[in-house]
Coordinates of C-alpha atoms in Angstrom, one line a residue:
M1 CA -45.1 74.4 47.8
A2 CA -48.7 73.1 48.1
T3 CA -51.4 73.9 45.7
I4 CA -53.4 77.1 46.4
A5 CA -56.8 78.0 45.0
L6 CA -57.5 81.7 44.3
L7 CA -61.1 82.8 43.8
G8 CA -61.6 86.3 42.5
T9 CA -59.1 87.7 40.0
G10 CA -60.0 91.4 39.8
L11 CA -57.4 94.1 40.2
L12 CA -56.1 93.0 43.6
G13 CA -56.8 89.3 43.1
E14 CA -54.9 89.2 39.9
A15 CA -51.9 91.0 41.5
I16 CA -52.0 88.5 44.4
G17 CA -52.0 85.7 41.9
L18 CA -49.0 87.1 40.0
R19 CA -47.1 87.4 43.2
L20 CA -47.8 83.8 44.2
L21 CA -46.9 82.4 40.8
E22 CA -43.7 84.5 40.8
R23 CA -42.7 82.8 44.1
G24 CA -43.3 79.3 42.6
V25 CA -46.8 78.6 44.1
R26 CA -48.9 76.0 42.2
L27 CA -52.1 78.1 41.6
K28 CA -55.6 77.2 40.6
V29 CA -57.8 80.3 39.7
W30 CA -61.4 81.1 39.3
N31 CA -63.4 84.2 38.5
R32 CA -67.1 84.6 37.6
T33 CA -65.9 86.2 34.4
A34 CA -63.3 83.7 33.2
K35 CA -61.6 86.1 30.9
K36 CA -60.2 87.9 33.9
C37 CA -58.1 84.8 34.6
E38 CA -56.3 85.0 31.3
C39 CA -53.2 86.9 32.6
L40 CA -52.7 84.4 35.3
L41 CA -53.2 81.4 33.0
K42 CA -50.5 82.8 30.7
Q43 CA -48.2 82.8 33.7
G44 CA -48.9 79.1 34.5
A45 CA -52.0 79.1 36.6
E46 CA -54.7 76.4 36.1
L47 CA -58.2 77.4 35.5
I48 CA -61.0 76.2 37.8
E49 CA -63.9 75.5 35.5
N50 CA -66.2 74.1 38.1
L51 CA -66.2 75.2 41.7
D52 CA -67.7 72.1 43.1
G53 CA -64.8 70.0 44.4
A54 CA -62.2 72.5 43.3
A55 CA -60.7 72.7 46.9
R56 CA -59.7 69.1 46.9
G57 CA -55.9 68.8 47.2
C58 CA -55.5 72.5 48.0
Q59 CA -53.7 73.5 51.2
S60 CA -55.6 76.8 51.1
V61 CA -58.3 78.7 49.3
I62 CA -57.7 82.5 49.1
T63 CA -60.8 84.6 48.2
V64 CA -60.6 88.2 47.0
L65 CA -64.3 88.9 46.4
R66 CA -66.6 91.9 46.7
D67 CA -68.2 91.3 50.1
G68 CA -69.3 88.8 52.7
P69 CA -72.4 87.5 51.0
V70 CA -70.6 86.9 47.7
S71 CA -67.7 85.2 49.5
A72 CA -70.2 82.9 51.4
E73 CA -71.9 82.0 48.1
V74 CA -68.8 81.2 46.2
I75 CA -67.2 79.2 49.1
A76 CA -70.4 77.2 49.5
A77 CA -70.2 76.2 45.9
L78 CA -66.9 74.5 46.6
G79 CA -68.6 71.8 48.7
D80 CA -66.1 69.8 50.8
L81 CA -63.0 71.8 51.6
D82 CA -61.0 68.7 52.2
T83 CA -59.5 70.1 55.5
G84 CA -58.0 73.1 53.6
C85 CA -58.0 76.6 55.0
C86 CA -60.2 79.2 53.6
I87 CA -58.5 82.7 53.7
P88 CA -60.8 85.6 52.7
M89 CA -58.8 88.7 51.9
G90 CA -61.6 91.0 50.9
T91 CA -63.5 93.4 53.2
M92 CA -66.5 92.0 55.0
G93 CA -68.4 92.7 58.2
I94 CA -67.4 91.4 61.6
S95 CA -70.6 89.4 61.9
E96 CA -70.3 88.2 58.3
S97 CA -66.8 86.8 58.9
R98 CA -67.9 85.0 62.0
Q99 CA -70.8 83.4 60.2
L100 CA -68.5 82.5 57.3
A101 CA -66.2 80.7 59.7
K102 CA -69.1 78.6 60.9
Q103 CA -70.0 77.8 57.3
V104 CA -66.4 76.8 56.5
C105 CA -66.3 74.5 59.5
G106 CA -69.5 72.8 58.2
Q107 CA -67.7 72.3 54.9
R108 CA -64.8 70.5 56.6
G109 CA -62.4 73.3 56.4
A110 CA -60.3 75.7 58.6
Y111 CA -60.8 79.4 58.5
L112 CA -58.4 82.4 58.8
E113 CA -59.7 85.9 57.9
A114 CA -56.9 87.9 56.3
P115 CA -58.0 91.3 54.9
V116 CA -55.3 93.4 53.4
L117 CA -54.5 97.1 53.1
G118 CA -52.8 98.1 49.9
S119 CA -53.3 98.0 46.2
R120 CA -52.0 96.2 43.1
S121 CA -48.4 97.4 43.4
E122 CA -48.1 96.3 47.0
A123 CA -49.5 92.9 46.2
I124 CA -47.1 92.4 43.3
N125 CA -44.2 93.4 45.5
G126 CA -45.3 91.4 48.5
T127 CA -45.7 94.4 50.7
L128 CA -49.4 94.3 51.6
L129 CA -50.4 95.2 55.1
M130 CA -52.2 92.0 56.3
M131 CA -54.4 91.5 59.4
T132 CA -55.5 88.1 60.4
G133 CA -58.1 86.7 62.7
G134 CA -58.8 83.2 63.8
E135 CA -57.0 80.3 65.7
T136 CA -53.4 81.0 66.4
S137 CA -52.5 77.5 65.3
E138 CA -54.0 78.1 61.8
F139 CA -52.2 81.5 61.6
E140 CA -48.8 79.8 62.3
K141 CA -49.6 77.0 59.8
Q142 CA -50.4 79.6 57.0
L143 CA -47.5 82.0 57.8
P144 CA -45.2 80.7 55.0
L145 CA -48.0 81.5 52.5
L146 CA -49.0 84.8 54.0
R147 CA -45.4 86.0 54.1
I148 CA -45.2 85.8 50.3
L149 CA -47.8 88.6 50.2
A150 CA -47.0 90.5 53.4
A151 CA -43.6 90.9 55.1
D152 CA -45.2 91.0 58.6
P153 CA -48.7 89.5 58.7
K154 CA -50.4 90.6 62.0
W155 CA -52.5 88.3 64.1
M156 CA -55.2 90.5 65.6
G157 CA -57.1 88.0 67.7
P158 CA -60.1 85.7 67.2
T159 CA -62.3 85.7 64.1
G160 CA -63.8 89.1 63.6
S161 CA -60.8 91.0 65.0
A162 CA -59.2 91.5 61.6
A163 CA -62.5 92.3 59.9
A164 CA -63.0 95.0 62.5
A165 CA -59.5 96.5 61.9
K166 CA -60.1 96.5 58.1
L167 CA -63.4 98.3 58.4
A168 CA -61.9 100.8 60.8
L169 CA -59.1 101.5 58.3
N170 CA -61.4 101.8 55.4
Q171 CA -63.6 104.3 57.3
L172 CA -60.4 106.3 57.9
I173 CA -59.8 106.3 54.1
A174 CA -63.2 107.7 53.5
S175 CA -63.1 110.3 56.3
L176 CA -59.5 111.4 55.6
T177 CA -60.1 111.8 51.9
H178 CA -63.3 113.7 52.5
S179 CA -61.8 116.1 55.1
Y180 CA -58.7 116.7 52.8
S181 CA -60.9 117.4 49.9
L182 CA -62.9 120.0 51.9
A183 CA -59.7 121.7 53.0
L184 CA -58.5 121.8 49.3
R185 CA -61.8 123.3 48.2
L186 CA -61.6 126.1 50.7
V187 CA -57.9 126.7 49.8
Q188 CA -58.7 126.9 46.1
A189 CA -61.8 129.1 46.6
S190 CA -59.8 131.6 48.6
G191 CA -57.2 132.0 45.9
L192 CA -54.4 130.6 48.2
D193 CA -51.7 128.7 46.2
V194 CA -52.2 125.0 46.9
E195 CA -48.5 124.3 47.1
C196 CA -48.1 127.0 49.6
F197 CA -50.8 125.3 51.8
M198 CA -49.1 121.9 51.3
E199 CA -45.7 123.3 52.5
V200 CA -47.4 124.0 55.8
L201 CA -49.4 120.8 56.0
R202 CA -46.5 118.4 55.2
P203 CA -44.4 119.0 58.3
S204 CA -47.4 119.2 60.6
A205 CA -49.0 116.5 62.7
L206 CA -52.0 116.7 60.5
Y207 CA -50.2 115.3 57.4
A208 CA -51.0 111.9 56.0
R209 CA -49.2 110.5 53.0
T210 CA -52.5 110.1 51.1
A211 CA -52.6 113.9 50.8
D212 CA -49.7 113.9 48.3
K213 CA -50.7 110.6 46.8
K214 CA -54.1 111.9 45.8
L215 CA -53.3 115.6 45.2
E216 CA -52.6 115.4 41.5
R217 CA -55.7 113.4 40.9
M218 CA -57.8 115.9 42.8
L219 CA -56.4 118.9 41.1
S220 CA -56.6 117.5 37.6
N221 CA -60.0 115.7 38.1
D222 CA -58.4 112.5 36.7
F223 CA -59.9 109.5 38.5
S224 CA -59.1 106.9 35.8
N225 CA -57.3 103.6 36.4
P226 CA -58.3 103.1 40.0
N227 CA -56.9 100.6 42.5
F228 CA -59.9 101.2 44.7
S229 CA -63.1 102.7 43.4
T230 CA -65.6 105.2 44.7
A231 CA -68.2 102.4 44.6
L232 CA -66.2 100.1 46.8
L233 CA -65.4 102.9 49.2
R234 CA -69.1 103.6 49.6
K235 CA -69.9 99.9 50.0
D236 CA -67.3 99.6 52.8
L237 CA -68.4 102.8 54.5
K238 CA -72.0 101.6 54.7
L239 CA -70.7 98.3 56.0
F240 CA -68.8 100.2 58.7
V241 CA -71.9 102.2 59.7
R242 CA -74.0 99.0 59.9
E243 CA -71.4 97.2 62.1
A244 CA -70.8 100.2 64.2
N245 CA -74.5 100.7 64.9
M246 CA -74.7 97.1 65.9
A247 CA -72.0 97.8 68.5
D248 CA -73.9 100.9 69.8
V249 CA -71.4 103.4 68.2
N250 CA -72.9 106.8 67.2
T251 CA -72.3 107.2 63.5
E252 CA -74.5 110.2 62.8
A253 CA -71.6 112.3 61.7
L254 CA -70.8 109.8 58.9
M255 CA -74.2 109.8 57.4
G256 CA -73.5 113.0 55.5
L257 CA -70.5 111.4 53.9
V258 CA -72.6 108.3 53.0
D259 CA -75.2 110.6 51.3
L260 CA -72.4 112.4 49.5
L261 CA -71.0 109.1 48.2
N262 CA -74.5 108.0 47.1
R263 CA -74.5 110.9 44.7
A264 CA -71.8 109.2 42.7
E265 CA -74.1 106.3 41.7
G266 CA -75.1 106.6 38.0
T267 CA -72.1 108.8 37.2
S268 CA -68.6 108.1 35.8
L269 CA -67.3 108.8 39.3
D270 CA -68.5 105.5 40.7
N271 CA -66.0 103.4 38.8
G272 CA -63.2 106.0 39.2
D273 CA -60.6 106.2 41.9
Y274 CA -62.1 107.0 45.3
S275 CA -60.3 110.4 45.3
A276 CA -63.3 111.3 43.1
L277 CA -64.8 112.4 46.4
H278 CA -63.1 115.7 45.5
A279 CA -65.5 116.1 42.6
L280 CA -68.4 115.5 44.9
T281 CA -67.4 118.3 47.3
A282 CA -67.6 120.7 44.4
G283 CA -71.3 120.9 45.0
S284 CA -72.5 119.3 41.8
V285 CA -72.1 116.0 40.0
E286 CA -72.4 115.8 36.2
K287 CA -74.3 112.6 35.2
S288 CA -72.6 110.5 32.5

């Protein structure tokens, strides 16, 4: 297996790294906070101490970074990509991904966007849902690597297609969680037993698995140990609104949800699981 560079070893990035190492991939890793690489180093990864030139000899460079601008900055620091393929797996805007593809080409590299849906457990088990965008030839070339992380990586179309799909899905996460929270609030306020309500919801066409996945957190107000934080959900929803507006899509109905998520800033909810939206629909947010 060729050498792979992994840039960004947060919750998801670390899990992706563990999966690659478990499957015998030679891995070089970098994070702005080097301490976050320790787990992967103990499993046999090599630390990238200097980004400049770190892509030399690497078949691919996977990035799992906060957003498009950060990804562009970190990839630019690599310099010559030595014909390797840059594979960003984080969420970014459609226009940002297309611009990054041009940047990567200028750095003598190939580009394949590959945002994923799933969290730490799915990454470790190799069951992420992966969408890719770019040249079909590059998709075929990278398939052996991608299949380590996702059983069925999907080619969505040219660059920007996968970014669009990921933004659309993350908007659904925000909207579904919000609407479910509102429903629970009314159920609770009415005195109706929540489980009685769930027994009707589960067999209906309205049911989504996230309802049961997030129910205990919402009822207990325990948003600790998140796989995806409220802050990241807000960031992605704002990015969706920006890109949708550029495409002449009416996003007025989403602005109330953006405003609601803005209320989490400066509170303990921001770093908690995104199901903390349920705390926001209570009508007041305690600062902490």
